Tab-separated table of C-alpha atoms in Angstrom:
chain	number	residue	atom	x	y	z
A	289	MET	CA	-51.623	1.143	73.858
A	290	ILE	CA	-48.734	-1.274	73.544
A	291	ALA	CA	-51.037	-4.048	72.374
A	292	SER	CA	-51.259	-2.687	68.877
A	293	THR	CA	-47.656	-3.361	67.884
A	294	ARG	CA	-47.151	-6.946	68.982
A	295	GLU	CA	-50.745	-8.121	68.673
A	296	VAL	CA	-51.173	-6.749	65.164
A	297	ARG	CA	-47.761	-8.017	64.148
A	298	THR	CA	-48.454	-11.531	65.341
A	299	ARG	CA	-51.838	-11.628	63.693
A	300	ASN	CA	-50.232	-10.625	60.439
A	301	THR	CA	-47.136	-12.863	60.506
A	302	ARG	CA	-48.517	-16.145	61.764
A	303	GLY	CA	-50.879	-18.667	60.273
A	304	ALA	CA	-53.975	-16.536	60.572
A	305	GLY	CA	-54.230	-16.147	56.823
A	306	THR	CA	-52.802	-13.907	54.146
A	307	ARG	CA	-53.634	-10.218	54.446
A	308	ALA	CA	-56.034	-8.809	51.931
A	309	VAL	CA	-54.728	-5.717	50.186
A	310	LEU	CA	-57.632	-3.310	50.247
A	311	ALA	CA	-58.324	-0.673	47.668
A	312	ALA	CA	-57.243	1.965	50.154
A	313	GLY	CA	-53.878	0.257	50.381
A	314	VAL	CA	-53.492	0.443	46.611
A	315	VAL	CA	-54.252	4.151	46.680
A	316	ALA	CA	-51.756	4.609	49.502
A	317	LEU	CA	-49.163	2.666	47.535
A	318	ALA	CA	-49.527	5.029	44.617
A	319	ALA	CA	-49.218	7.975	46.950
A	320	ALA	CA	-46.057	6.555	48.453
A	321	ALA	CA	-44.372	6.520	45.067
A	322	CYS	CA	-44.564	10.285	44.979
A	323	ALA	CA	-44.036	10.882	48.686
A	324	PRO	CA	-42.718	14.365	49.391
A	325	GLY	CA	-39.063	14.731	50.260
A	326	SER	CA	-36.072	16.783	49.275
A	327	SER	CA	-34.547	17.296	45.878
A	328	ALA	CA	-31.069	17.073	47.367
A	329	PRO	CA	-28.946	14.184	46.077
A	330	PRO	CA	-29.249	10.957	48.048
A	331	VAL	CA	-26.473	9.677	50.245
A	332	ALA	CA	-25.118	6.165	50.234
A	333	SER	CA	-26.452	3.935	52.985
A	334	SER	CA	-22.953	2.756	53.783
A	335	ALA	CA	-21.843	6.274	54.731
A	336	GLN	CA	-20.923	6.167	58.428
A	337	PRO	CA	-19.661	9.510	59.720
A	338	SER	CA	-17.706	9.590	62.938
A	339	ALA	CA	-19.424	10.849	66.071
A	340	SER	CA	-17.354	14.028	65.894
A	341	ALA	CA	-18.552	14.676	62.339
A	342	VAL	CA	-22.286	14.591	63.022
A	343	ARG	CA	-24.077	17.751	64.067
A	344	THR	CA	-26.194	17.511	67.218
A	345	ASP	CA	-27.146	21.198	67.474
A	346	ALA	CA	-30.463	20.987	65.645
A	347	ALA	CA	-31.070	24.722	66.064
A	348	ALA	CA	-28.033	25.412	63.864
A	349	LEU	CA	-29.149	23.251	60.933
A	350	GLY	CA	-31.107	25.963	59.132
A	351	ASP	CA	-34.662	25.628	57.891
A	352	VAL	CA	-35.542	21.972	57.501
A	353	THR	CA	-38.726	20.054	56.764
A	354	LEU	CA	-38.653	16.480	58.088
A	355	THR	CA	-41.138	13.999	56.655
A	356	ILE	CA	-41.972	11.372	59.276
A	357	TRP	CA	-43.910	8.172	58.604
A	358	ASP	CA	-45.273	6.396	61.679
A	359	GLN	CA	-47.968	3.899	62.651
A	360	GLU	CA	-48.871	5.493	65.984
A	361	VAL	CA	-52.552	5.794	65.112
A	362	ARG	CA	-54.399	4.562	68.209
A	363	GLY	CA	-55.318	6.284	71.462
A	364	GLY	CA	-52.279	6.968	73.594
A	365	GLN	CA	-49.950	6.203	70.695
A	366	ALA	CA	-51.341	9.019	68.577
A	367	ALA	CA	-51.575	11.370	71.557
A	368	GLN	CA	-47.951	10.976	72.604
A	369	MET	CA	-46.716	11.451	69.036
A	370	LYS	CA	-48.747	14.634	68.585
A	371	GLN	CA	-47.486	15.971	71.903
A	372	LEU	CA	-43.816	15.178	71.228
A	373	ASN	CA	-43.905	16.560	67.683
A	374	ALA	CA	-45.333	19.831	68.944
A	375	ALA	CA	-42.681	20.040	71.669
A	376	PHE	CA	-39.909	19.336	69.151
A	377	GLU	CA	-41.097	22.089	66.805
A	378	ALA	CA	-41.382	24.483	69.749
A	379	LYS	CA	-37.803	23.768	70.777
A	380	TYR	CA	-36.520	23.908	67.177
A	381	PRO	CA	-38.668	26.403	65.242
A	382	ASN	CA	-36.317	26.017	62.273
A	383	ILE	CA	-37.517	22.416	61.806
A	384	THR	CA	-41.007	21.605	60.525
A	385	ILE	CA	-42.451	18.122	60.997
A	386	LYS	CA	-44.553	16.758	58.160
A	387	ARG	CA	-46.158	13.727	59.719
A	388	VAL	CA	-47.749	10.915	57.708
A	389	SER	CA	-49.505	8.491	60.044
A	390	ARG	CA	-50.713	5.145	58.688
A	391	SER	CA	-52.003	1.930	60.182
A	392	PHE	CA	-49.559	-0.941	60.667
A	393	ASP	CA	-50.877	-2.747	57.586
A	394	ASP	CA	-50.849	0.337	55.372
A	395	LEU	CA	-47.353	1.262	56.489
A	396	ASN	CA	-46.094	-2.225	55.629
A	397	THR	CA	-47.795	-2.066	52.248
A	398	THR	CA	-46.385	1.307	51.214
A	399	LEU	CA	-42.988	1.489	52.856
A	400	ARG	CA	-40.949	-0.706	50.517
A	401	LEU	CA	-41.914	1.265	47.405
A	402	ALA	CA	-41.414	4.598	49.176
A	403	LEU	CA	-37.905	3.693	50.318
A	404	SER	CA	-36.830	2.589	46.861
A	405	GLY	CA	-38.033	5.862	45.292
A	406	ASN	CA	-35.989	9.016	44.799
A	407	GLU	CA	-37.722	11.063	47.498
A	408	PRO	CA	-38.452	8.822	50.481
A	409	PRO	CA	-39.471	10.105	53.924
A	410	ASP	CA	-36.673	11.167	56.263
A	411	VAL	CA	-37.739	9.033	59.241
A	412	VAL	CA	-39.830	5.856	59.125
A	413	GLN	CA	-41.020	3.178	61.496
A	414	ALA	CA	-39.921	-0.207	60.150
A	415	ASN	CA	-40.763	-3.592	61.655
A	416	ASN	CA	-37.665	-5.074	63.323
A	417	GLY	CA	-37.757	-8.460	61.595
A	418	ARG	CA	-36.053	-9.792	58.506
A	419	PRO	CA	-38.975	-9.231	56.091
A	420	GLN	CA	-38.824	-5.453	56.688
A	421	MET	CA	-35.831	-3.944	58.471
A	422	GLY	CA	-33.516	-6.765	57.429
A	423	ALA	CA	-34.591	-6.448	53.809
A	424	PHE	CA	-34.269	-2.651	53.908
A	425	VAL	CA	-30.761	-2.870	55.363
A	426	LYS	CA	-29.759	-5.393	52.718
A	427	ALA	CA	-31.091	-3.110	49.977
A	428	GLY	CA	-29.261	-0.103	51.406
A	429	HIS	CA	-32.450	1.807	52.189
A	430	LEU	CA	-31.653	2.597	55.849
A	431	ARG	CA	-28.770	4.565	57.342
A	432	PRO	CA	-26.624	2.994	60.086
A	433	LEU	CA	-26.898	5.110	63.217
A	434	ASP	CA	-23.805	4.132	65.204
A	435	ALA	CA	-22.161	7.552	64.939
A	436	TYR	CA	-25.336	9.168	66.270
A	437	ALA	CA	-25.593	6.530	68.986
A	438	GLU	CA	-22.134	7.524	70.170
A	439	ALA	CA	-22.750	11.263	69.869
A	440	TYR	CA	-26.085	11.148	71.731
A	441	GLY	CA	-25.197	8.396	74.209
A	442	TRP	CA	-27.896	6.015	73.005
A	443	LYS	CA	-25.945	2.971	74.163
A	444	LYS	CA	-26.234	4.289	77.709
A	445	ARG	CA	-29.941	4.983	77.266
A	446	TYR	CA	-30.677	1.510	75.871
A	447	SER	CA	-29.452	-1.811	77.226
A	448	GLN	CA	-27.801	-4.271	74.882
A	449	SER	CA	-30.776	-6.626	75.236
A	450	VAL	CA	-32.879	-3.850	73.656
A	451	LEU	CA	-30.355	-2.689	71.039
A	452	GLN	CA	-30.083	-6.225	69.674
A	453	TYR	CA	-33.596	-5.811	68.255
A	454	VAL	CA	-32.488	-2.930	66.025
A	455	SER	CA	-29.092	-4.298	65.006
A	456	TYR	CA	-28.091	-5.910	61.721
A	457	SER	CA	-24.887	-6.606	59.880
A	458	ALA	CA	-24.380	-4.206	56.970
A	459	ASP	CA	-25.510	-6.857	54.465
A	460	GLY	CA	-28.708	-7.537	56.435
A	461	LYS	CA	-27.885	-11.203	56.967
A	462	VAL	CA	-27.135	-11.196	60.696
A	463	PHE	CA	-29.948	-10.041	62.975
A	464	GLY	CA	-29.205	-8.980	66.550
A	465	GLN	CA	-25.607	-7.918	65.957
A	466	GLY	CA	-23.816	-5.255	63.959
A	467	ASN	CA	-24.882	-1.688	63.222
A	468	ILE	CA	-27.788	0.101	64.892
A	469	TYR	CA	-30.538	0.995	62.408
A	470	GLY	CA	-33.285	2.476	64.561
A	471	LEU	CA	-34.588	3.319	68.018
A	472	PRO	CA	-37.919	2.199	69.504
A	473	GLN	CA	-40.024	4.118	71.985
A	474	VAL	CA	-41.918	1.295	73.676
A	475	GLY	CA	-41.121	-2.103	75.077
A	476	GLU	CA	-42.822	-5.483	75.305
A	477	VAL	CA	-42.313	-8.359	77.701
A	478	VAL	CA	-44.047	-11.712	78.142
A	479	GLY	CA	-44.670	-12.668	81.735
A	480	ILE	CA	-47.082	-14.491	84.006
A	481	LEU	CA	-50.394	-12.794	84.725
A	482	TYR	CA	-52.225	-14.065	87.772
A	483	ASN	CA	-55.553	-13.699	89.548
A	484	ALA	CA	-54.588	-12.472	93.012
A	485	ALA	CA	-57.979	-13.318	94.517
A	486	LYS	CA	-57.759	-16.923	93.369
A	487	LEU	CA	-54.205	-17.253	94.652
A	488	SER	CA	-55.374	-15.996	98.046
A	489	GLU	CA	-58.249	-18.487	98.100
A	490	LEU	CA	-55.762	-21.267	97.391
A	491	GLY	CA	-53.428	-20.080	100.139
A	492	LEU	CA	-50.767	-19.163	97.588
A	493	ARG	CA	-48.638	-16.136	96.818
A	494	PRO	CA	-47.264	-14.900	93.487
A	495	PRO	CA	-44.537	-17.388	92.548
A	496	LYS	CA	-40.961	-16.306	93.189
A	497	THR	CA	-39.373	-19.462	91.757
A	498	TRP	CA	-40.261	-21.777	88.890
A	499	GLU	CA	-40.749	-24.552	91.398
A	500	GLU	CA	-43.330	-22.444	93.247
A	501	PHE	CA	-45.095	-21.765	89.967
A	502	GLU	CA	-45.380	-25.452	89.132
A	503	ALA	CA	-46.573	-26.234	92.643
A	504	ALA	CA	-49.239	-23.537	92.261
A	505	LEU	CA	-50.418	-25.095	88.980
A	506	ALA	CA	-50.774	-28.458	90.697
A	507	LYS	CA	-52.664	-27.008	93.663
A	508	ALA	CA	-55.012	-25.062	91.378
A	509	LYS	CA	-55.797	-28.214	89.425
A	510	ALA	CA	-56.474	-30.168	92.594
A	511	ALA	CA	-58.868	-27.439	93.736
A	512	GLY	CA	-60.883	-27.693	90.507
A	513	GLU	CA	-59.583	-24.457	88.994
A	514	VAL	CA	-58.194	-23.949	85.485
A	515	PRO	CA	-54.513	-23.556	86.321
A	516	LEU	CA	-53.363	-21.986	83.062
A	517	GLN	CA	-55.568	-20.240	80.516
A	518	LEU	CA	-54.544	-20.578	76.835
A	519	GLY	CA	-56.165	-19.855	73.492
A	520	ASN	CA	-53.974	-21.325	70.751
A	521	LEU	CA	-56.268	-21.352	67.726
A	522	ASP	CA	-54.043	-18.810	65.962
A	523	LYS	CA	-50.956	-20.888	66.886
A	524	TRP	CA	-48.731	-17.988	67.958
A	525	PRO	CA	-50.000	-17.688	71.580
A	526	GLY	CA	-48.560	-21.129	72.314
A	527	VAL	CA	-45.183	-19.817	71.182
A	528	HIS	CA	-45.199	-17.408	74.117
A	529	VAL	CA	-45.942	-20.268	76.499
A	530	PHE	CA	-43.209	-22.442	75.041
A	531	GLY	CA	-40.732	-19.546	75.072
A	532	THR	CA	-41.433	-19.032	78.768
A	533	VAL	CA	-40.837	-22.706	79.557
A	534	GLN	CA	-37.762	-22.766	77.330
A	535	GLY	CA	-36.237	-19.899	79.290
A	536	ARG	CA	-36.162	-22.075	82.416
A	537	HIS	CA	-34.125	-24.792	80.696
A	538	VAL	CA	-32.082	-23.262	77.872
A	539	PRO	CA	-29.329	-20.663	78.437
A	540	ALA	CA	-30.369	-17.176	77.320
A	541	ASP	CA	-27.499	-16.877	74.840
A	542	GLN	CA	-28.633	-20.052	73.066
A	543	ILE	CA	-32.238	-18.795	72.882
A	544	THR	CA	-30.958	-15.514	71.448
A	545	THR	CA	-28.902	-17.336	68.800
A	546	LEU	CA	-31.898	-19.466	67.830
A	547	GLY	CA	-34.368	-16.592	67.933
A	548	PHE	CA	-32.268	-14.385	65.701
A	549	GLY	CA	-31.544	-17.206	63.268
A	550	ARG	CA	-27.779	-17.130	63.681
A	551	LYS	CA	-25.330	-19.992	63.434
A	552	GLY	CA	-24.032	-21.620	66.564
A	553	ALA	CA	-27.020	-23.252	68.229
A	554	SER	CA	-29.377	-26.175	67.794
A	555	TRP	CA	-32.970	-27.003	68.576
A	556	THR	CA	-32.239	-30.698	69.129
A	557	THR	CA	-30.461	-30.323	72.454
A	558	PRO	CA	-31.184	-31.984	75.801
A	559	GLU	CA	-32.221	-28.573	77.210
A	560	ASN	CA	-34.794	-27.913	74.487
A	561	THR	CA	-35.997	-31.496	74.831
A	562	ARG	CA	-36.644	-30.956	78.529
A	563	ALA	CA	-38.591	-27.777	77.740
A	564	ALA	CA	-40.752	-29.602	75.193
A	565	GLU	CA	-41.303	-32.485	77.592
A	566	GLN	CA	-42.335	-30.123	80.372
A	567	ILE	CA	-44.993	-28.380	78.321
A	568	VAL	CA	-46.349	-31.759	77.189
A	569	GLY	CA	-46.401	-32.762	80.840
A	570	TRP	CA	-48.629	-29.773	81.546
A	571	VAL	CA	-51.045	-31.077	78.919
A	572	ASP	CA	-51.001	-34.547	80.490
A	573	LYS	CA	-51.696	-33.094	83.942
A	574	GLY	CA	-54.628	-31.051	82.653
A	575	TYR	CA	-53.137	-27.694	83.522
A	576	PHE	CA	-54.596	-25.991	80.432
A	577	ASN	CA	-58.268	-25.255	79.835
A	578	LYS	CA	-60.166	-27.791	77.749
A	579	GLY	CA	-60.089	-27.238	74.006
A	580	PHE	CA	-57.267	-24.685	74.206
A	581	ASN	CA	-55.994	-25.441	70.679
A	582	GLY	CA	-59.410	-24.508	69.288
A	583	GLN	CA	-59.938	-21.376	71.357
A	584	GLY	CA	-59.072	-17.916	70.018
A	585	TYR	CA	-56.596	-15.604	71.689
A	586	ASP	CA	-59.109	-12.867	72.513
A	587	ALA	CA	-61.574	-15.374	73.927
A	588	SER	CA	-58.826	-16.782	76.130
A	589	TRP	CA	-57.622	-13.604	77.805
A	590	GLN	CA	-61.190	-12.360	78.124
A	591	ALA	CA	-62.128	-15.608	79.873
A	592	PHE	CA	-59.193	-15.102	82.224
A	593	GLY	CA	-60.483	-11.609	82.946
A	594	LYS	CA	-63.830	-13.128	83.922
A	595	GLY	CA	-62.220	-15.480	86.432
A	596	GLU	CA	-61.607	-18.592	84.320
A	597	GLY	CA	-58.045	-19.476	85.198
A	598	VAL	CA	-55.490	-18.762	87.895
A	599	PHE	CA	-52.611	-17.927	85.541
A	600	LEU	CA	-52.179	-16.667	81.981
A	601	ILE	CA	-48.849	-16.460	80.189
A	602	GLY	CA	-49.105	-13.325	78.098
A	603	GLY	CA	-47.623	-9.993	77.170
A	604	SER	CA	-47.531	-6.555	78.703
A	605	TRP	CA	-49.983	-5.406	76.020
A	606	LEU	CA	-52.806	-7.185	77.895
A	607	ILE	CA	-52.400	-5.230	81.125
A	608	ALA	CA	-54.602	-2.232	80.348
A	609	ASP	CA	-57.588	-4.243	79.106
A	610	LEU	CA	-57.429	-6.829	81.883
A	611	GLU	CA	-57.026	-4.227	84.603
A	612	LYS	CA	-60.279	-2.628	83.496
A	613	VAL	CA	-62.207	-5.781	84.403
A	614	MET	CA	-60.021	-7.288	87.148
A	615	GLY	CA	-58.778	-4.228	88.980
A	616	LYS	CA	-56.559	-5.036	91.949
A	617	ASP	CA	-57.037	-8.781	91.368
A	618	LEU	CA	-54.689	-8.632	88.356
A	619	GLY	CA	-50.991	-9.271	88.922
A	620	PHE	CA	-47.994	-9.539	86.587
A	621	VAL	CA	-44.556	-11.025	87.252
A	622	LEU	CA	-41.540	-12.012	85.207
A	623	PRO	CA	-41.258	-15.760	84.669
A	624	PRO	CA	-39.386	-16.781	87.825
A	625	GLY	CA	-36.024	-18.487	87.653
A	626	THR	CA	-35.035	-21.926	88.810
A	627	GLY	CA	-32.530	-22.894	91.442
A	628	SER	CA	-29.892	-23.439	88.761
A	629	ALA	CA	-30.841	-20.397	86.653
A	630	PRO	CA	-32.189	-17.681	88.962
A	631	GLY	CA	-31.702	-14.681	86.666
A	632	PRO	CA	-34.535	-12.965	84.786
A	633	VAL	CA	-35.065	-14.438	81.315
A	634	ALA	CA	-38.187	-13.350	79.459
A	635	THR	CA	-39.385	-13.226	75.889
A	636	GLY	CA	-39.655	-9.610	74.904
A	637	GLY	CA	-38.862	-6.950	72.425
A	638	THR	CA	-39.716	-3.516	71.197
A	639	GLY	CA	-42.305	-1.566	69.334
A	640	LEU	CA	-41.506	-0.572	65.777
A	641	PRO	CA	-38.222	1.397	65.782
A	642	PHE	CA	-37.756	4.779	64.129
A	643	ALA	CA	-35.096	4.672	61.400
A	644	ILE	CA	-33.453	7.212	59.096
A	645	THR	CA	-33.705	6.529	55.383
A	646	ALA	CA	-30.465	6.344	53.419
A	647	LYS	CA	-31.565	9.021	50.959
A	648	SER	CA	-32.682	11.562	53.554
A	649	PRO	CA	-30.845	14.842	52.914
A	650	HIS	CA	-31.343	15.788	56.579
A	651	PRO	CA	-29.823	12.936	58.637
A	652	ASP	CA	-28.586	15.222	61.425
A	653	ALA	CA	-32.049	16.743	61.890
A	654	ALA	CA	-33.615	13.289	61.656
A	655	ALA	CA	-31.265	11.966	64.349
A	656	ALA	CA	-32.075	14.946	66.573
A	657	TYR	CA	-35.758	14.122	66.154
A	658	ILE	CA	-35.276	10.445	67.055
A	659	ASP	CA	-33.193	11.448	70.064
A	660	PHE	CA	-35.936	13.839	71.185
A	661	ILE	CA	-38.792	11.328	70.987
A	662	THR	CA	-36.789	8.705	72.923
A	663	ASN	CA	-35.166	10.837	75.635
A	664	ALA	CA	-36.008	10.832	79.344
A	665	ASP	CA	-38.731	13.485	78.995
A	666	ALA	CA	-40.306	11.536	76.123
A	667	MET	CA	-40.458	8.430	78.313
A	668	LYS	CA	-42.531	10.430	80.813
A	669	VAL	CA	-44.899	11.485	78.028
A	670	LEU	CA	-45.313	7.850	76.960
A	671	THR	CA	-46.069	6.839	80.538
A	672	ALA	CA	-48.646	9.595	80.929
A	673	ASN	CA	-50.382	8.282	77.806
A	674	GLY	CA	-50.620	4.722	79.139
A	675	LEU	CA	-47.700	3.222	77.218
A	676	LEU	CA	-44.707	1.162	78.347
A	677	PRO	CA	-41.554	3.263	77.807
A	678	ILE	CA	-38.530	1.287	76.727
A	679	ALA	CA	-35.985	3.374	78.645
A	680	ASP	CA	-35.976	4.640	82.246
A	681	THR	CA	-38.862	2.234	82.783
A	682	GLU	CA	-38.364	1.691	86.493
A	683	GLN	CA	-38.024	5.430	87.125
A	684	GLN	CA	-41.544	6.231	85.902
A	685	LYS	CA	-44.212	7.201	88.396
A	686	VAL	CA	-47.279	5.017	87.942
A	687	LYS	CA	-49.963	3.898	90.302
A	688	GLN	CA	-49.356	0.808	92.367
A	689	GLY	CA	-50.810	-2.315	90.802
A	690	PRO	CA	-50.451	-4.252	87.562
A	691	GLN	CA	-49.124	-1.308	85.554
A	692	GLN	CA	-46.363	-0.798	88.095
A	693	ASP	CA	-45.727	-4.558	88.100
A	694	MET	CA	-45.347	-4.436	84.305
A	695	PHE	CA	-42.960	-1.475	84.410
A	696	THR	CA	-40.831	-3.173	87.068
A	697	ALA	CA	-40.764	-6.467	85.159
A	698	PHE	CA	-39.707	-4.899	81.877
A	699	GLY	CA	-37.169	-2.614	83.520
A	700	THR	CA	-35.590	-5.526	85.373
A	701	ALA	CA	-35.407	-7.752	82.294
A	702	ALA	CA	-33.981	-4.971	80.125
A	703	GLU	CA	-31.417	-3.694	82.604
A	704	GLU	CA	-30.174	-7.194	83.468
A	705	ASN	CA	-30.034	-8.185	79.773
A	706	GLY	CA	-32.680	-10.809	80.363
A	707	LEU	CA	-34.789	-10.130	77.271
A	708	VAL	CA	-34.647	-12.899	74.674
A	709	PRO	CA	-36.213	-12.603	71.198
A	710	TYR	CA	-39.561	-13.797	69.988
A	711	LEU	CA	-38.824	-17.208	68.521
A	712	ASP	CA	-40.678	-16.463	65.289
A	713	TYR	CA	-37.895	-14.022	64.348
A	714	ALA	CA	-35.585	-16.935	63.498
A	715	THR	CA	-36.244	-17.355	59.775
A	716	PRO	CA	-38.647	-15.907	57.208
A	717	THR	CA	-40.788	-19.068	57.519
A	718	PHE	CA	-40.307	-19.871	61.194
A	719	ALA	CA	-43.532	-18.312	62.439
A	720	ASP	CA	-45.593	-20.810	60.452
A	721	THR	CA	-43.215	-23.709	61.130
A	722	LEU	CA	-43.094	-23.203	64.891
A	723	GLY	CA	-46.781	-22.382	65.277
A	724	ALA	CA	-47.948	-25.498	63.446
A	725	ALA	CA	-45.373	-27.790	65.059
A	726	LEU	CA	-46.180	-26.530	68.534
A	727	GLN	CA	-49.893	-26.970	68.012
A	728	ASP	CA	-49.244	-30.595	67.020
A	729	LEU	CA	-47.022	-31.096	70.066
A	730	LEU	CA	-49.674	-29.752	72.429
A	731	ALA	CA	-52.299	-31.938	70.725
A	732	LYS	CA	-50.055	-34.985	71.304
A	733	LYS	CA	-49.847	-35.548	67.537
A	734	SER	CA	-46.066	-35.412	67.628
A	735	ALA	CA	-43.413	-36.295	70.183
A	736	PRO	CA	-40.961	-33.728	71.590
A	737	GLN	CA	-38.133	-35.142	69.476
A	738	ASP	CA	-40.190	-34.874	66.268
A	739	PHE	CA	-41.273	-31.352	67.197
A	740	LEU	CA	-37.685	-30.229	67.677
A	741	ALA	CA	-36.501	-31.971	64.513
A	742	THR	CA	-39.045	-29.964	62.517
A	743	LEU	CA	-37.736	-26.721	63.996
A	744	GLU	CA	-34.134	-27.754	63.447
A	745	LYS	CA	-34.743	-28.396	59.762
A	746	ASP	CA	-36.171	-24.907	59.144
A	747	TYR	CA	-33.499	-23.223	61.265
A	748	LYS	CA	-30.546	-25.100	59.761
A	749	THR	CA	-31.760	-24.657	56.197
A	750	PHE	CA	-31.941	-20.911	56.705
A	751	VAL	CA	-28.659	-20.340	58.540
A	752	GLU	CA	-26.723	-22.472	56.079
A	753	SER	CA	-28.166	-20.641	53.067
A	754	ASN	CA	-27.694	-17.266	54.779
A	755	GLY	CA	-23.938	-17.585	54.686
């Protein structure tokens, strides 16, 4: 399910502690150094053929063995990958897939060494952010895919608000712009989950404007309900709440610039100040559950599932688990706009994209594979396995209810270029900086201006040193 990508990533990039490298990881690391590949000479990562030069007829490529490394190890993830690989080999019997499937942690541990070796895999899943994909681009380990994107029409398949998550400048310094280095299969979006039964009891409907949402919080509080459930012990869940509030005050292009750690924006603006002041105002009004900074993330959404709270700001990865316990009482909507900014703006992103290694001797076959596992038929396979497809989302047939709500929300945000990045993407240290600073803000240990000054210092230091 979609939860595995974002939830595991956040637990491993925020202040939840340094990962322990298990003995199994060490064994896997050694194995990666001698990962099977081709003896053909490597190509330079800077090589960018024209669209007319690439070969898209995979059946005419001769006998090829593609080594694929992925982290699709759970439930529907593993099932869809097995199904698509089998279909690809059936369509192209000249191409054999050698799949190596590892957990998210193991993949992160082994990938860097494998890519720097002489015989890396042909296709890998690499985390979008600077510590992985950005570093691999900078080192020349990944092949730019723009020629393939043109030949296969990927820019029509994916909106720009999705492609920004797999784009880097050739030197790896600029995130969100430049060449395309991978394609994801699944999407993620942060929205507002609500308890439909509680809304009905309060005489309310799902909010269609930000003003309606705030009025609903006030009415829930007056009725003795917990208006907004939050578990911020791990610090990163509060980032999703702040990002949602920020999107009602700060223009999407400024959030994108900040989130991708590019020059041209600032945290210490009147708009960001209003966002910080609003979330502090929610604390003052008692809209959050008591002790939210000391409550864990899992405990929080599970409490919401048991009826403790009218709203929960969270991601699409929660839908499946919450629907199991809430059924038709669970609802999901995009964060509604304001009178001055009515368009859809939502924090969101992608699952780990599939990239082609620079030394792969079979880039045309690898591109054909990536095209196959992200085409319209593949999106139907993902849907059938309970996942959120990143393309053709609104065209999928799913049962009416929260899953359909999620598909509609993501499709709308993606198609209208309303997705803005997770704020922890900004700098290599921003996850810890933002998480700690936001926890202090919500605890009333720092003022909005001090909170934003802390973020500005980290952001400015990075963008100025990044050229």
